[in-house]
GROMACS .gro file of C-alpha atoms in nm:
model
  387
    1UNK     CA    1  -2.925  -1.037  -6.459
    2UNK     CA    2  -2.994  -0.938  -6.100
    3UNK     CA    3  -2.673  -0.887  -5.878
    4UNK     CA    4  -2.708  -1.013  -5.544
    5UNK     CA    5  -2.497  -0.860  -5.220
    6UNK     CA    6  -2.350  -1.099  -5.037
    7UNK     CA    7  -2.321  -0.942  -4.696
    8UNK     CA    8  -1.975  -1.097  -4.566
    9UNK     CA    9  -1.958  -1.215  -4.234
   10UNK     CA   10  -1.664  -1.074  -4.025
   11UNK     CA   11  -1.326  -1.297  -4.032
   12UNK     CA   12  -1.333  -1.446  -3.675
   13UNK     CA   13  -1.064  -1.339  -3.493
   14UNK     CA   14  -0.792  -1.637  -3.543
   15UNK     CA   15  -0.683  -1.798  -3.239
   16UNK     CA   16  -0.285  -1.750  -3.106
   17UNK     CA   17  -0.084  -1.736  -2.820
   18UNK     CA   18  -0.002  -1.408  -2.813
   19UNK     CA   19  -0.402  -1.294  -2.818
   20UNK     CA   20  -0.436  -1.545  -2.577
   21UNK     CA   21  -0.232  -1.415  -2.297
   22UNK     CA   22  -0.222  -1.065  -2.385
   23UNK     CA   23  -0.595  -1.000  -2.471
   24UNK     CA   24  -0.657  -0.621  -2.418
   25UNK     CA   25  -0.259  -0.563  -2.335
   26UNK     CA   26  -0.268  -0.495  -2.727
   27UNK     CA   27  -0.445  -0.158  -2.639
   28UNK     CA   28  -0.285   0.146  -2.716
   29UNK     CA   29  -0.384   0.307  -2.407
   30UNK     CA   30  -0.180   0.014  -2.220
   31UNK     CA   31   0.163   0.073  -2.162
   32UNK     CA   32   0.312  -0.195  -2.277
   33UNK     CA   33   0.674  -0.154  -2.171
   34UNK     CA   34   0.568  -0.160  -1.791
   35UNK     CA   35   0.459  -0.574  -1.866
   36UNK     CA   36   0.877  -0.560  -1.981
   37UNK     CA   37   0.946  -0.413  -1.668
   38UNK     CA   38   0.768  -0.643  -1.472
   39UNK     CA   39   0.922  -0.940  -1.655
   40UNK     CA   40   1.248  -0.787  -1.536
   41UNK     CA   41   1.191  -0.756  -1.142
   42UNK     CA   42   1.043  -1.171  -1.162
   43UNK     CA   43   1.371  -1.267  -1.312
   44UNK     CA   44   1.580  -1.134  -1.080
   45UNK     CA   45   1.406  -1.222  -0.812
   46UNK     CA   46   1.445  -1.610  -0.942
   47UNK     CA   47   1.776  -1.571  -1.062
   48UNK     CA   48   1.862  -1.445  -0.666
   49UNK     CA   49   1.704  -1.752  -0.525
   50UNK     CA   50   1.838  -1.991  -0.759
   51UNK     CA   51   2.212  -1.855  -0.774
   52UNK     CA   52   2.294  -2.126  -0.518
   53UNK     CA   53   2.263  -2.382  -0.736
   54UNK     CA   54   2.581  -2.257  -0.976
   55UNK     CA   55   2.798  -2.318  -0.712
   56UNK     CA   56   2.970  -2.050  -0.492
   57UNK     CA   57   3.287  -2.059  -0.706
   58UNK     CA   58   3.149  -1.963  -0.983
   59UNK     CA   59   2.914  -1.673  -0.815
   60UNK     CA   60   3.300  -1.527  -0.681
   61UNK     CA   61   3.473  -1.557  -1.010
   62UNK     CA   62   3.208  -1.310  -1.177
   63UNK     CA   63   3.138  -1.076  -0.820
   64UNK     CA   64   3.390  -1.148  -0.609
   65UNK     CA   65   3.418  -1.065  -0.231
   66UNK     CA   66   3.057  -0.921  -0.225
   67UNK     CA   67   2.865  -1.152  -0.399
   68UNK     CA   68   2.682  -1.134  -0.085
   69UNK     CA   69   2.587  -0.783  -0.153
   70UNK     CA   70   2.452  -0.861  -0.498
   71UNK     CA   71   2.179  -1.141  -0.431
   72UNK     CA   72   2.074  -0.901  -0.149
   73UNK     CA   73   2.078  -0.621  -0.402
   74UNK     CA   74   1.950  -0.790  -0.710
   75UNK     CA   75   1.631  -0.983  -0.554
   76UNK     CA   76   1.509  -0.718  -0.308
   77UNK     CA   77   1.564  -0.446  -0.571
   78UNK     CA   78   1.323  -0.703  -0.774
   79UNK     CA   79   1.025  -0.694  -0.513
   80UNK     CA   80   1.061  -0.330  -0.535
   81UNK     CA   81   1.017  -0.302  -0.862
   82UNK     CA   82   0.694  -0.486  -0.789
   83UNK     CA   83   0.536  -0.240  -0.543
   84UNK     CA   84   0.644   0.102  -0.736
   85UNK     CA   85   0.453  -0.063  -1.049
   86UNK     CA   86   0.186  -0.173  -0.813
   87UNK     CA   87   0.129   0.171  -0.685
   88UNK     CA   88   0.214   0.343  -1.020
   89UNK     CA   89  -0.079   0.181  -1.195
   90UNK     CA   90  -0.324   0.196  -0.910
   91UNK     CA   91  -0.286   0.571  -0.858
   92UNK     CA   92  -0.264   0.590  -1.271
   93UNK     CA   93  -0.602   0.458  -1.218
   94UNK     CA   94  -0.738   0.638  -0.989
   95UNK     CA   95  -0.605   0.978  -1.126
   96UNK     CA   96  -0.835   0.936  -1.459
   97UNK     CA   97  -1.126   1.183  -1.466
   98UNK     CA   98  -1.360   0.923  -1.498
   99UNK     CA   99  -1.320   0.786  -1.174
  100UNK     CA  100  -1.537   0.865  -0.905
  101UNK     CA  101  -1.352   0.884  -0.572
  102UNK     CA  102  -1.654   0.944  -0.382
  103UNK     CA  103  -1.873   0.667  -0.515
  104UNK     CA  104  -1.943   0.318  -0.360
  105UNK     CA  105  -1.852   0.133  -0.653
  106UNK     CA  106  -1.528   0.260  -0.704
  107UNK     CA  107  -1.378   0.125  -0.391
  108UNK     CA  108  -1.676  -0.157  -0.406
  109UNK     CA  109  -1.427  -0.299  -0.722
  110UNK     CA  110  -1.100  -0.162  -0.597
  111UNK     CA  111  -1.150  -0.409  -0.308
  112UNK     CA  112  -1.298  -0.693  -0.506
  113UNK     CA  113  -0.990  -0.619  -0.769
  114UNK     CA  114  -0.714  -0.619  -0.511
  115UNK     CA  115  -0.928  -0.988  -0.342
  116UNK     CA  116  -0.947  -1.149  -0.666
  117UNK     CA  117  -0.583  -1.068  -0.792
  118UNK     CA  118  -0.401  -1.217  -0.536
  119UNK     CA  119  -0.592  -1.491  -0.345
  120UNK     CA  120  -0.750  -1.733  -0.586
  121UNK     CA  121  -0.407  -1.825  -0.726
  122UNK     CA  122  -0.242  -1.751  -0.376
  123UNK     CA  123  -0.478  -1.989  -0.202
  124UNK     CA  124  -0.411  -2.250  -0.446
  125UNK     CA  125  -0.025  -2.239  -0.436
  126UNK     CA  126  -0.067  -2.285  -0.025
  127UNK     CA  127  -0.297  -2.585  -0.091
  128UNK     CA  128  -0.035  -2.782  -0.320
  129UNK     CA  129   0.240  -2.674  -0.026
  130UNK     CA  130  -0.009  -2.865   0.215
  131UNK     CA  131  -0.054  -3.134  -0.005
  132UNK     CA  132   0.286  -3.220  -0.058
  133UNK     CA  133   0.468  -3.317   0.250
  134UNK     CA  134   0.824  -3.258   0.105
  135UNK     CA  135   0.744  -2.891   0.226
  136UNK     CA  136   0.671  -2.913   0.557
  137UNK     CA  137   0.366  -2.706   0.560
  138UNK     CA  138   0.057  -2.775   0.798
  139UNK     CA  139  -0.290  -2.674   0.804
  140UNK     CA  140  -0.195  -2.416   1.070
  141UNK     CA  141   0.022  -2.272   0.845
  142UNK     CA  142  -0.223  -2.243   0.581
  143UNK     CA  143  -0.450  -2.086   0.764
  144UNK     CA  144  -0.248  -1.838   0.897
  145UNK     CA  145  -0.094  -1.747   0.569
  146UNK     CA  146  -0.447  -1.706   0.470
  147UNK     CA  147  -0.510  -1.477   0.715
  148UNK     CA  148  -0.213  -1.291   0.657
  149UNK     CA  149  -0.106  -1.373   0.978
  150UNK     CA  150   0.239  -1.576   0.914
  151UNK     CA  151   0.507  -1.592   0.560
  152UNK     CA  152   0.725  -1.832   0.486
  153UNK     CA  153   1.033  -1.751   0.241
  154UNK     CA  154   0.893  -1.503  -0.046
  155UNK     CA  155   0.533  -1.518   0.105
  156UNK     CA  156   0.632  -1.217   0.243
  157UNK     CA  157   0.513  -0.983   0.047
  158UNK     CA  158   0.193  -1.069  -0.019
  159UNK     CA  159   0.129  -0.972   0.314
  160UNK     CA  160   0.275  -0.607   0.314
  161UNK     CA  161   0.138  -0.545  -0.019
  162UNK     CA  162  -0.218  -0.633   0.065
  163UNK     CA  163  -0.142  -0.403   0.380
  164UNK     CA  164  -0.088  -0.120   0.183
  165UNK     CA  165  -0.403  -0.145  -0.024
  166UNK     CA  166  -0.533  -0.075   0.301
  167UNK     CA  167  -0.366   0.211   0.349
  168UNK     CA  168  -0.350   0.368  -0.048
  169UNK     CA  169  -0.698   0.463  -0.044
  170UNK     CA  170  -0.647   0.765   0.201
  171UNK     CA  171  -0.289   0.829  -0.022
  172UNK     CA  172  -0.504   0.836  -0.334
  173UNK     CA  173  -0.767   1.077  -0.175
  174UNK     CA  174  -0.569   1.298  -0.060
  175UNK     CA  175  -0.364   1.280  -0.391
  176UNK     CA  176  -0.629   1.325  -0.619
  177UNK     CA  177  -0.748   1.578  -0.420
  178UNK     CA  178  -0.470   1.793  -0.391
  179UNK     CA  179  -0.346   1.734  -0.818
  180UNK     CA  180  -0.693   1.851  -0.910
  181UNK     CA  181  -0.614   2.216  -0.713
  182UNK     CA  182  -0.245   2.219  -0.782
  183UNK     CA  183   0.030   1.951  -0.924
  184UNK     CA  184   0.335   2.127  -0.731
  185UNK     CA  185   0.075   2.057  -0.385
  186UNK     CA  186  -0.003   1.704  -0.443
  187UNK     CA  187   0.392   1.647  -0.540
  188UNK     CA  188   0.508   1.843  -0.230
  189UNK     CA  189   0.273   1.621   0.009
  190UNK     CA  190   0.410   1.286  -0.154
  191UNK     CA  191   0.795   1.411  -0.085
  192UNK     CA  192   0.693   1.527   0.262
  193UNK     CA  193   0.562   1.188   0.346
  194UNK     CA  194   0.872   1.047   0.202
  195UNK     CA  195   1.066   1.204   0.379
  196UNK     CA  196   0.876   1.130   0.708
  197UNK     CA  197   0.847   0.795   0.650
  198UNK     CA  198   1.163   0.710   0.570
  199UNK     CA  199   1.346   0.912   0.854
  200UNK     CA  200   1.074   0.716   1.063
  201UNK     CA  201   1.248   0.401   0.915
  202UNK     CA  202   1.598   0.550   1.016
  203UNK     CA  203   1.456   0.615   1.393
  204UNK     CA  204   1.276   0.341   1.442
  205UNK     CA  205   1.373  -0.053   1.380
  206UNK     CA  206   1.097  -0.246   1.238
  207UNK     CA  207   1.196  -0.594   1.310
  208UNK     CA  208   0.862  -0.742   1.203
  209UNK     CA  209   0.932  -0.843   0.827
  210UNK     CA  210   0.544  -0.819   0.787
  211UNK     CA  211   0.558  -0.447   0.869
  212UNK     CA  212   0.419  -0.221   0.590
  213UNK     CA  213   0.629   0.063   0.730
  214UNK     CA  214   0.948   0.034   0.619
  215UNK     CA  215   0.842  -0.050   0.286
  216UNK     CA  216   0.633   0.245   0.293
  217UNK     CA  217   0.833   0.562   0.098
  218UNK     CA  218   0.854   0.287  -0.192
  219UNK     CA  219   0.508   0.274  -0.231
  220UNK     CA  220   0.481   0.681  -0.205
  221UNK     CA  221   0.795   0.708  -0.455
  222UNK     CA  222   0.577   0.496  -0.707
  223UNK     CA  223   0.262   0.740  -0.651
  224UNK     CA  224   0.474   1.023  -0.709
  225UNK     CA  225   0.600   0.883  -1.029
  226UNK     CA  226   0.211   0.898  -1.154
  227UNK     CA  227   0.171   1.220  -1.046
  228UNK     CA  228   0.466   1.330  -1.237
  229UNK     CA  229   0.349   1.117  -1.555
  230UNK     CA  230   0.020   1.224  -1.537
  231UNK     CA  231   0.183   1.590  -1.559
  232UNK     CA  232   0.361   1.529  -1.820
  233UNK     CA  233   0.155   1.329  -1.989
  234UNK     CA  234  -0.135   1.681  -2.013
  235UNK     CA  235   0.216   1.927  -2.150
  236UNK     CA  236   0.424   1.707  -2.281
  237UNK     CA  237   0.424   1.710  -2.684
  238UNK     CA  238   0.483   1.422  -2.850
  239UNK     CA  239   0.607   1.637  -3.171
  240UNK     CA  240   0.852   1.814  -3.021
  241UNK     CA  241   1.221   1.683  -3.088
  242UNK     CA  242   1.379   1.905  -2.793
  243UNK     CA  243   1.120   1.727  -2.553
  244UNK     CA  244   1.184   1.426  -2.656
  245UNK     CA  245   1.536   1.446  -2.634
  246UNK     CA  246   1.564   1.534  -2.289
  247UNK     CA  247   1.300   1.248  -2.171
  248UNK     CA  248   1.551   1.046  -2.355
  249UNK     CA  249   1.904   1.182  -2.150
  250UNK     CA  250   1.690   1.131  -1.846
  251UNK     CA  251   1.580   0.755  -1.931
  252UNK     CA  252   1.903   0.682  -2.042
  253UNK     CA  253   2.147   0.813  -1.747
  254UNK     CA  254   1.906   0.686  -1.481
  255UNK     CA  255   1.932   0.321  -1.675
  256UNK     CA  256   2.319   0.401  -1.663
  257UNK     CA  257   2.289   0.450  -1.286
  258UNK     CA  258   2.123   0.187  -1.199
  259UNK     CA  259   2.361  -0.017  -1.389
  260UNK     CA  260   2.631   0.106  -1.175
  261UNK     CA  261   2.453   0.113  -0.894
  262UNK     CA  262   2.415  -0.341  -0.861
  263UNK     CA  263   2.721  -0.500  -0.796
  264UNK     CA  264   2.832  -0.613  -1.147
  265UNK     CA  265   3.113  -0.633  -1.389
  266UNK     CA  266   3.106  -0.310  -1.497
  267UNK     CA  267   3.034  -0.163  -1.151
  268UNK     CA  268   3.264  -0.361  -0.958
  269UNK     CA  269   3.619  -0.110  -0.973
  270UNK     CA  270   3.384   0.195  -0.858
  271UNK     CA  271   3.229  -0.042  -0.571
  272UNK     CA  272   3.532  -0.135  -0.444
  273UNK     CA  273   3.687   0.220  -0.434
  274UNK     CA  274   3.415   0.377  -0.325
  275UNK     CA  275   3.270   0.124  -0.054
  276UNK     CA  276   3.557  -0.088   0.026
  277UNK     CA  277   3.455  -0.348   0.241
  278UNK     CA  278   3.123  -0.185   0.403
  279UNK     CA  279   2.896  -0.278   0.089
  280UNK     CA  280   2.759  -0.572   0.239
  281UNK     CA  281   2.691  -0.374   0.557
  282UNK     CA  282   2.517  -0.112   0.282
  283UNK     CA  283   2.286  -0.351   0.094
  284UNK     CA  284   2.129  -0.372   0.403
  285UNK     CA  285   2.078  -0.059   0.477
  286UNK     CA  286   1.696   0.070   0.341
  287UNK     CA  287   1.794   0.395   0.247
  288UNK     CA  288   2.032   0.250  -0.029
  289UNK     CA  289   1.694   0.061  -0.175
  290UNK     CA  290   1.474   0.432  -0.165
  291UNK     CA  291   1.764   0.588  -0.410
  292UNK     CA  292   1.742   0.278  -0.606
  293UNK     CA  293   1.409   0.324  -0.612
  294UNK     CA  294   1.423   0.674  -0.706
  295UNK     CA  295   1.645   0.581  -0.983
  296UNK     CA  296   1.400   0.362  -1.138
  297UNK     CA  297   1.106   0.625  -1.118
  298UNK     CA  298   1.279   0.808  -1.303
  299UNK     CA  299   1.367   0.534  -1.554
  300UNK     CA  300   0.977   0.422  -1.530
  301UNK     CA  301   0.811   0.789  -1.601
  302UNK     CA  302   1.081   0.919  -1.836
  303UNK     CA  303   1.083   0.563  -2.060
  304UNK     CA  304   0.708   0.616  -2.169
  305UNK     CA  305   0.765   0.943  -2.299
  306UNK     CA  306   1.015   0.829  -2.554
  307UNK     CA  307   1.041   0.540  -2.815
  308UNK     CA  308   1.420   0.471  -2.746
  309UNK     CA  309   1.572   0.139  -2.731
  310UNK     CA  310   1.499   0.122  -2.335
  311UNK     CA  311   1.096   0.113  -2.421
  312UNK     CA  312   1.196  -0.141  -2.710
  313UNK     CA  313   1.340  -0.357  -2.498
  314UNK     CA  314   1.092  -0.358  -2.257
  315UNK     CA  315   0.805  -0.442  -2.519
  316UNK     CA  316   1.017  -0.752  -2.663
  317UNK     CA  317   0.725  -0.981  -2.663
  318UNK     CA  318   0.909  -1.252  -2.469
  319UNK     CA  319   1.019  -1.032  -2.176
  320UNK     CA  320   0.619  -0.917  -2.188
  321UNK     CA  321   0.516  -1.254  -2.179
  322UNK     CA  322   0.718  -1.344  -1.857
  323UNK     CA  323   0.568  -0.999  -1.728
  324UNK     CA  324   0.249  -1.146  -1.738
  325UNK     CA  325   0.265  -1.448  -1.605
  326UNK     CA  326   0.512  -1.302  -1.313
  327UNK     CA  327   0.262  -1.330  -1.040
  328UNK     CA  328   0.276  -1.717  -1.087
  329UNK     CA  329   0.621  -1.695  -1.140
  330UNK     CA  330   0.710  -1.532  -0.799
  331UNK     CA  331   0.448  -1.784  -0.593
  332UNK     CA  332   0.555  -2.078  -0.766
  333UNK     CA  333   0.920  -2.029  -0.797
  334UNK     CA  334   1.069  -2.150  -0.477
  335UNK     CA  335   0.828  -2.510  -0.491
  336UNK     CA  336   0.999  -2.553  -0.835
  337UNK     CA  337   1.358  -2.439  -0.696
  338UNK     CA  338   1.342  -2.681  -0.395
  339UNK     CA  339   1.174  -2.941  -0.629
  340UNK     CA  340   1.459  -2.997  -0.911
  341UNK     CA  341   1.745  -2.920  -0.668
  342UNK     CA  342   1.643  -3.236  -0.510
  343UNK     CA  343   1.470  -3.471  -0.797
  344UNK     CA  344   1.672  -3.329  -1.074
  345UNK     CA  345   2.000  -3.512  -1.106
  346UNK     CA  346   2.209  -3.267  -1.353
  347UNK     CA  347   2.455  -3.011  -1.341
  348UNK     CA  348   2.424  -2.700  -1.169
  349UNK     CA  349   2.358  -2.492  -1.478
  350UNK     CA  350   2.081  -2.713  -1.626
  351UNK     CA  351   1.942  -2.729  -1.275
  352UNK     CA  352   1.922  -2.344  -1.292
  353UNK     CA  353   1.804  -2.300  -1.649
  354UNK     CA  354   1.491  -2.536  -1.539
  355UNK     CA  355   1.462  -2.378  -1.269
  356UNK     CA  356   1.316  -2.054  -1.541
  357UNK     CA  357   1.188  -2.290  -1.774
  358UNK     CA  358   0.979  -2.490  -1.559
  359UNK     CA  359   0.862  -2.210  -1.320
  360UNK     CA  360   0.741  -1.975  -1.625
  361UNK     CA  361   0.569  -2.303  -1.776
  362UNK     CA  362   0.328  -2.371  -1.444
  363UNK     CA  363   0.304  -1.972  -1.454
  364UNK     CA  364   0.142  -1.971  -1.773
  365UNK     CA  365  -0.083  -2.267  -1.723
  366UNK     CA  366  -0.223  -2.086  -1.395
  367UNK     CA  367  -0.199  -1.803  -1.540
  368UNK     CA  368  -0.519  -1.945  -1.788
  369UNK     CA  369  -0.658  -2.150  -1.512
  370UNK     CA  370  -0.708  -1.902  -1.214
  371UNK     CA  371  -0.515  -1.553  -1.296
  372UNK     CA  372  -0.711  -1.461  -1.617
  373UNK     CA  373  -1.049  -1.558  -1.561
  374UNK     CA  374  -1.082  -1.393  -1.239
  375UNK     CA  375  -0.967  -1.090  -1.330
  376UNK     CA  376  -1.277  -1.058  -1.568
  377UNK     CA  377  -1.478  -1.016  -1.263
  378UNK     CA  378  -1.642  -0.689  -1.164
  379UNK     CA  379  -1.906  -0.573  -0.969
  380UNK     CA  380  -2.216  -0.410  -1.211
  381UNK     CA  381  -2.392  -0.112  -1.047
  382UNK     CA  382  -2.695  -0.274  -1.003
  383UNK     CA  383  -2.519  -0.600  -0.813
  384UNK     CA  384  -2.399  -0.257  -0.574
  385UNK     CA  385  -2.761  -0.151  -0.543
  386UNK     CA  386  -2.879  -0.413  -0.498
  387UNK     CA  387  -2.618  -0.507  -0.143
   0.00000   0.00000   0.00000
């Protein structure tokens, strides 16, 4: 008898959910605790927004006399989150040795990348706002939201982040630049301009909530927290239990100051000693938002360096998933929020569960229709050449 060999095909890879919206997120060269992170700033964001539906005596009985302070604190400590990741990744990317600074295609793609990201599902949101009179918004508004001109409610920050993608390219360069020749220069130069900036911020009152400046020395605070992981990431052994054990003290006791640093619970004796009655006055204040934001730098760089429960929690697959789909969740939030508080006749509580439910729901759906395929585009060399 003759044996035969049956060449076997490959098992096609099975469809699921998870492959669906994670895709190449399963890489090990993503860092997967940063989706996590993400997931984190878009809830409290939403939960900030949709507090009001509780009911005010229920927001005192938990915070008290300042509960003013915390939905100040909790939802613009949120965005923030947003733009140090933003910045984090792009100069992450940007750092890697096979990146061409100098080349057309590299900025070519960053722009395209940056377009693509925000304005197909952007544009769409702003349609269904003109669509629907309930919201009051006109063709002249859509057009200058378009053109970045004009932001209603959260719209906001689309506009000052797309302004700084403007302005991170000559960061970036002179980053890059300056890590390749020495890490202590390129470090020194992002904590000089921090410091500029945000005693610029202190000087000067930027009354324009479009402004990109006073938002500024967050962005540079994010950059610096790549240059420090990038750093550590070349000396840093993986092996070693002493090294490991300080990334951990670091990740945990800036996670503990954070913590104390929201009005909360736990927080709440140490606010009121401490602040008294001028925390409402100092939730306003920027400079308490650029120590926050230090704070969770730290957290961010330290995190990735260890597998502690902080970097657990942060991968749970369900905080991941609302990572992912947090773009939609931020644009589509407030439509959803001013939808059920008006259609939805139920308690305050179920009002403000759906609000999450609903919002992360349309997210996802988007999030196949416009967000993913999208962000497959990319400009081949040739296509470059060719312009």
């Amino acid at each position: 008898m003759t044996e035969k060999l049956i060449e076997q095909e490959a098992p096609k890879p099975r469809f699921s959910l998870q492959s669906l919206f994670f895709g190449a997120r399963t890489s090990k060269s993503w860092m997967a605790s940063l989706d996590g992170l993400r997931g984190i700033a878009v809830l409290l964001v939403v939960a900030t927004h949709s507090k009001r539906l509780l009911g005010l005596p229920w927001e005192q009985m938990f915070l008290g006399h300042y509960f003013q302070a915390a939905g100040t604190i909790y939802g613009r400590t949120g965005v923030y989150i947003f733009f140090i990741l933003s910045s984090f990744l792009l100069t992450s990317h940007m750092m890697r040795e096979t990146i061409e600074l100098k080349s057309a295609k590299t900025w070519i793609n960053y722009a395209l990348k940056r377009f693509i990201r925000i304005y197909p599902l952007y544009l769409f949101v702003l349609v269904v706002y003109l669509i629907f009179p309930g919201f009051k918004f006109e063709l002249k508004d859509l057009i200058s939201h378009v053109l970045l001109q004009e932001a209603f409610n959260h719209f906001w920050t689309i506009v000052v982040e797309f302004k700084y993608y403007l302005f991170f390219p000559f960061v970036v360069g002179i980053i890059v630049l300056l890590f390749k020749r020495d890490f202590k220069a390129s470090t020194l130069f992002l904590l000089s301009a921090i410091i500029v900036t945000e005693g610029a911020n202190v000087a000067v009152d930027f009354t324009s909530r479009l402004s990109v400046l006073p938002h500024i020395p967050i962005f540079l605070l994010g950059s610096l927290a790549a240059v420090v992981n990038a750093k550590l990431t070349a000396v840093f052994d993986p092996d070693n239990p002493k090294q490991r054990r300080w990334m951990s003290i670091l990740a945990n006791t800036s996670f503990v100051l954070i913590v104390f640093n929201f009005p909360n619970l736990v927080s709440r004796p140490l606010w009121d000693a401490v602040f008294q009655a001028n925390y409402v006055r100092l939730s306003a204040n920027h400079g308490f938002y650029t120590y926050q934001a230090i704070l969770i730098c730290v957290l961010l760089v330290t995190h990735l360096h260890t597998d502690g429960w902080i970097k657990k929690v942060l991968e749970n697959v369900a905080l991941r998933f609302v990572g992912i789909v947090s773009f939609g969740v931020y644009l589509w939030h407030i439509a959803v929020l001013g939808y059920l508080e008006s259609k939805l006749n139920a308690p305050g509580y179920i009002q403000f569960a759906s609000v999450f439910v609903v919002t992360i729901l349309l997210s996802a759906i988007t999030y196949l229709l416009f967000e993913k395929p999208f962000m497959r585009i990319k400009l081949r060399p040739q296509m470059i050449k060719s312009s």
